[in-house]
Short mmCIF file of C-alpha atoms in Angstrom, two decimals:
data_model
loop_
_atom_site.label_atom_id
_atom_site.label_comp_id
_atom_site.label_asym_id
_atom_site.label_seq_id
_atom_site.Cartn_x
_atom_site.Cartn_y
_atom_site.Cartn_z
CA GLU A 1072 15.52 24.46 -13.41
CA VAL A 1073 18.35 21.95 -13.21
CA SER A 1074 19.01 20.01 -10.02
CA LEU A 1075 21.97 17.82 -9.26
CA LEU A 1076 19.62 15.74 -7.09
CA SER A 1077 17.27 14.82 -9.96
CA TRP A 1078 17.47 11.17 -10.86
CA ALA A 1079 15.20 8.38 -12.03
CA ILE A 1080 14.97 4.61 -11.76
CA THR A 1081 13.24 2.32 -14.26
CA LEU A 1082 12.71 -1.33 -13.37
CA ASP A 1083 11.37 -3.89 -15.84
CA ARG A 1084 10.14 -7.26 -14.51
CA PRO A 1085 11.40 -6.90 -10.92
CA GLN A 1086 10.61 -9.67 -8.45
CA LEU A 1087 9.82 -8.64 -4.89
CA LYS A 1088 9.54 -11.09 -2.00
CA VAL A 1089 8.24 -9.90 1.39
CA GLU A 1090 7.94 -12.00 4.54
CA VAL A 1091 6.40 -11.00 7.85
CA VAL A 1092 8.61 -11.86 10.82
CA GLU A 1093 7.71 -12.05 14.48
CA GLY A 1094 8.17 -8.71 16.22
CA SER A 1095 7.61 -6.97 19.49
CA ALA A 1096 5.99 -3.69 20.38
CA ALA A 1097 8.14 -0.62 19.88
CA THR A 1098 9.57 1.01 22.96
CA ASP A 1099 7.81 4.13 24.18
CA ALA A 1100 10.63 6.29 22.78
CA GLU A 1101 10.44 4.61 19.36
CA ALA A 1102 6.65 4.78 19.23
CA ALA A 1103 6.64 8.48 20.19
CA ALA A 1104 9.11 9.54 17.49
CA ASP A 1105 7.90 11.57 14.53
CA ILE A 1106 8.60 10.16 11.07
CA GLU A 1107 9.48 12.45 8.19
CA LEU A 1108 9.57 11.13 4.63
CA PRO A 1109 12.68 12.35 2.74
CA LEU A 1110 10.74 13.28 -0.40
CA ALA A 1111 13.50 15.53 -1.75
CA TRP A 1112 15.81 12.48 -1.98
CA LEU A 1113 13.38 10.10 -3.70
CA PRO A 1114 13.98 9.46 -7.41
CA ALA A 1115 11.34 9.34 -10.09
CA LEU A 1116 10.43 5.66 -10.33
CA ASP A 1117 8.80 3.53 -13.01
CA ILE A 1118 8.18 -0.19 -12.49
CA THR A 1119 6.67 -2.40 -15.19
CA ASP A 1120 5.64 -6.04 -15.35
CA GLY A 1121 6.76 -6.88 -11.82
CA ARG A 1122 6.01 -9.87 -9.65
CA ILE A 1123 5.41 -9.82 -5.90
CA ASP A 1124 5.22 -12.61 -3.34
CA TYR A 1125 4.08 -11.60 0.15
CA SER A 1126 4.09 -14.23 2.89
CA LEU A 1127 1.87 -13.26 5.82
CA GLY A 1128 2.79 -16.25 7.99
CA GLY A 1129 0.56 -19.13 9.05
CA GLY A 1130 0.22 -20.33 5.45
CA ALA A 1131 -1.34 -17.06 4.26
CA TYR A 1132 0.21 -15.42 1.22
CA VAL A 1133 -0.41 -13.05 -1.68
CA HIS A 1134 1.09 -13.52 -5.14
CA GLY A 1135 0.85 -10.70 -7.70
CA GLU A 1136 1.65 -10.53 -11.39
CA LYS A 1137 1.72 -7.61 -13.83
CA TRP A 1138 2.72 -5.22 -11.03
CA ARG A 1139 3.20 -1.59 -12.09
CA GLY A 1140 4.35 1.33 -10.00
CA ARG A 1141 5.18 4.97 -10.52
CA TYR A 1142 6.48 7.73 -8.24
CA ARG A 1143 6.79 11.39 -9.18
CA ASP A 1144 7.95 14.42 -7.20
CA LEU A 1145 5.23 17.07 -7.39
CA GLY A 1146 7.38 19.78 -5.78
CA LYS A 1147 6.69 21.75 -2.60
CA ASP A 1148 7.17 18.65 -0.40
CA ARG A 1149 4.65 16.51 -2.27
CA GLY A 1150 4.93 13.28 -4.21
CA ALA A 1151 2.54 10.96 -6.05
CA LEU A 1152 2.78 7.17 -5.93
CA SER A 1153 0.57 4.83 -7.95
CA ILE A 1154 0.60 1.04 -7.78
CA ALA A 1155 -1.43 -1.49 -9.75
CA ILE A 1156 -1.38 -5.27 -9.58
CA GLY A 1157 -3.02 -6.63 -12.72
CA ALA A 1158 -3.65 -10.08 -11.27
CA PHE A 1159 -3.24 -11.40 -7.74
CA SER A 1160 -4.04 -14.63 -5.98
CA ALA A 1161 -4.09 -15.12 -2.25
CA VAL A 1162 -4.83 -17.68 0.43
CA ILE A 1163 -6.05 -16.12 3.68
CA ASP A 1164 -7.76 -18.15 6.42
CA SER A 1165 -8.00 -21.10 3.99
CA GLN A 1166 -9.95 -18.95 1.49
CA ASN A 1167 -8.70 -18.58 -2.07
CA VAL A 1168 -8.98 -15.05 -3.47
CA ALA A 1169 -8.13 -13.82 -6.97
CA GLY A 1170 -8.40 -10.31 -8.35
CA GLN A 1171 -6.86 -6.92 -9.14
CA LEU A 1172 -5.64 -3.98 -7.06
CA SER A 1173 -4.92 -0.31 -7.75
CA VAL A 1174 -3.97 2.50 -5.38
CA ALA A 1175 -3.09 6.20 -5.76
CA ILE A 1176 -1.17 7.73 -2.86
CA GLY A 1177 -0.11 11.30 -2.12
CA LEU A 1178 3.08 11.57 -0.08
CA HIS A 1179 3.90 14.49 2.20
CA PRO A 1180 6.78 14.73 4.69
CA GLN A 1181 4.57 13.89 7.68
CA ARG A 1182 1.52 12.19 6.18
CA VAL A 1183 0.49 9.61 3.63
CA VAL A 1184 -2.82 10.23 1.83
CA VAL A 1185 -4.54 7.32 0.09
CA ASP A 1186 -6.47 9.17 -2.60
CA SER A 1187 -8.05 5.97 -3.87
CA LEU A 1188 -7.68 2.25 -3.34
CA ARG A 1189 -9.70 -0.34 -5.25
CA ALA A 1190 -9.43 -4.08 -4.86
CA GLN A 1191 -11.69 -6.35 -6.89
CA GLY A 1192 -11.70 -10.08 -6.48
CA GLN A 1193 -13.43 -13.39 -6.50
CA VAL A 1194 -13.86 -15.46 -3.33
CA GLY A 1195 -15.58 -18.72 -4.13
CA LEU A 1196 -18.78 -17.75 -5.96
CA SER A 1197 -18.81 -14.21 -4.54
CA HIS A 1198 -17.48 -11.06 -6.19
CA VAL A 1199 -15.88 -8.63 -3.74
CA GLN A 1200 -15.01 -4.99 -4.34
CA ILE A 1201 -13.31 -2.78 -1.76
CA ASP A 1202 -12.94 0.98 -2.23
CA ALA A 1203 -11.06 3.05 0.33
CA ALA A 1204 -9.51 6.47 0.85
CA GLY A 1205 -7.81 7.88 3.89
CA GLU A 1206 -4.83 9.38 5.60
CA LEU A 1207 -2.07 8.25 7.95
CA GLY A 1208 -0.26 10.92 9.95
CA LEU A 1209 3.42 10.30 10.61
CA ASP A 1210 3.67 12.42 13.75
CA ALA A 1211 4.09 10.71 17.13
CA LEU A 1212 0.36 9.88 17.49
CA ARG A 1213 0.08 8.22 14.02
CA PRO A 1214 -3.54 9.32 13.46
CA VAL A 1215 -5.53 7.31 10.91
CA LEU A 1216 -8.67 8.49 9.11
CA MET A 1217 -10.25 6.22 6.51
CA GLN A 1218 -13.45 5.84 4.54
CA LEU A 1219 -14.19 2.28 3.45
CA ARG A 1220 -16.85 0.77 1.20
CA THR A 1221 -17.10 -2.96 0.67
CA GLU A 1222 -19.52 -4.73 -1.66
CA VAL A 1223 -19.98 -8.50 -1.80
CA ALA A 1224 -22.20 -9.86 -4.55
CA THR A 1225 -23.30 -13.40 -5.26
CA GLY A 1226 -25.45 -14.45 -8.19
CA VAL A 1227 -28.61 -13.47 -6.26
CA ASP A 1228 -27.82 -11.15 -3.35
CA SER A 1229 -25.39 -8.40 -2.49
CA LEU A 1230 -24.19 -6.78 0.71
CA VAL A 1231 -22.75 -3.27 0.95
CA VAL A 1232 -20.92 -2.03 4.05
CA GLU A 1233 -19.74 1.57 4.37
CA MET A 1234 -17.78 2.87 7.34
CA ASP A 1235 -15.50 5.63 8.56
CA VAL A 1236 -12.50 4.59 10.63
CA GLU A 1237 -10.61 6.89 12.97
CA GLY A 1238 -7.79 5.81 15.26
CA ALA A 1239 -4.04 5.46 15.55
CA CYS A 1240 -1.45 3.12 14.07
CA LEU A 1241 0.82 1.15 16.41
CA LEU A 1242 4.46 0.55 15.51
CA TYR A 1243 6.29 -2.76 15.92
CA THR A 1244 9.99 -3.52 15.73
CA SER A 1245 11.91 -6.76 15.47
CA PRO A 1246 13.45 -8.01 18.71
CA SER A 1247 17.17 -7.45 19.14
CA PRO A 1248 19.33 -10.61 18.83
#
């Protein structure tokens, strides 16, 4: 099958900079709107050896190297997105964190499914591993379902926390000038 809409993008060593800006709550009309992902229009995407800088405000940031990403259309209104950051460093609440991240995501027109997310890192003398899976609905209610497992290990002890999260995601927009 040949499609005039088939296209692909390959990026080698892209640099992405993201900054969080102050925002305000979405209006009731904006918050109640359904979102539909235009999967039929998304190109196949391959990203290799990228760099990402993400400023969270208040001095908190994340810096990632060896960033890889891939998106593929799976047909029948489905897509697959995978992202891996080979090495990241972060400062959050005056704590230095270093580690790796990988995530596999299934995209559907009105939902995003996190098939697997794994973050491994070092915080001081402690090793931290976070595994998660879940789903975000893109209808007006923005339902969220997530399973989370966190393990923190020091040289002697370890702590494991497992939880299920169910709720809704709130939308924010930037204030108008």
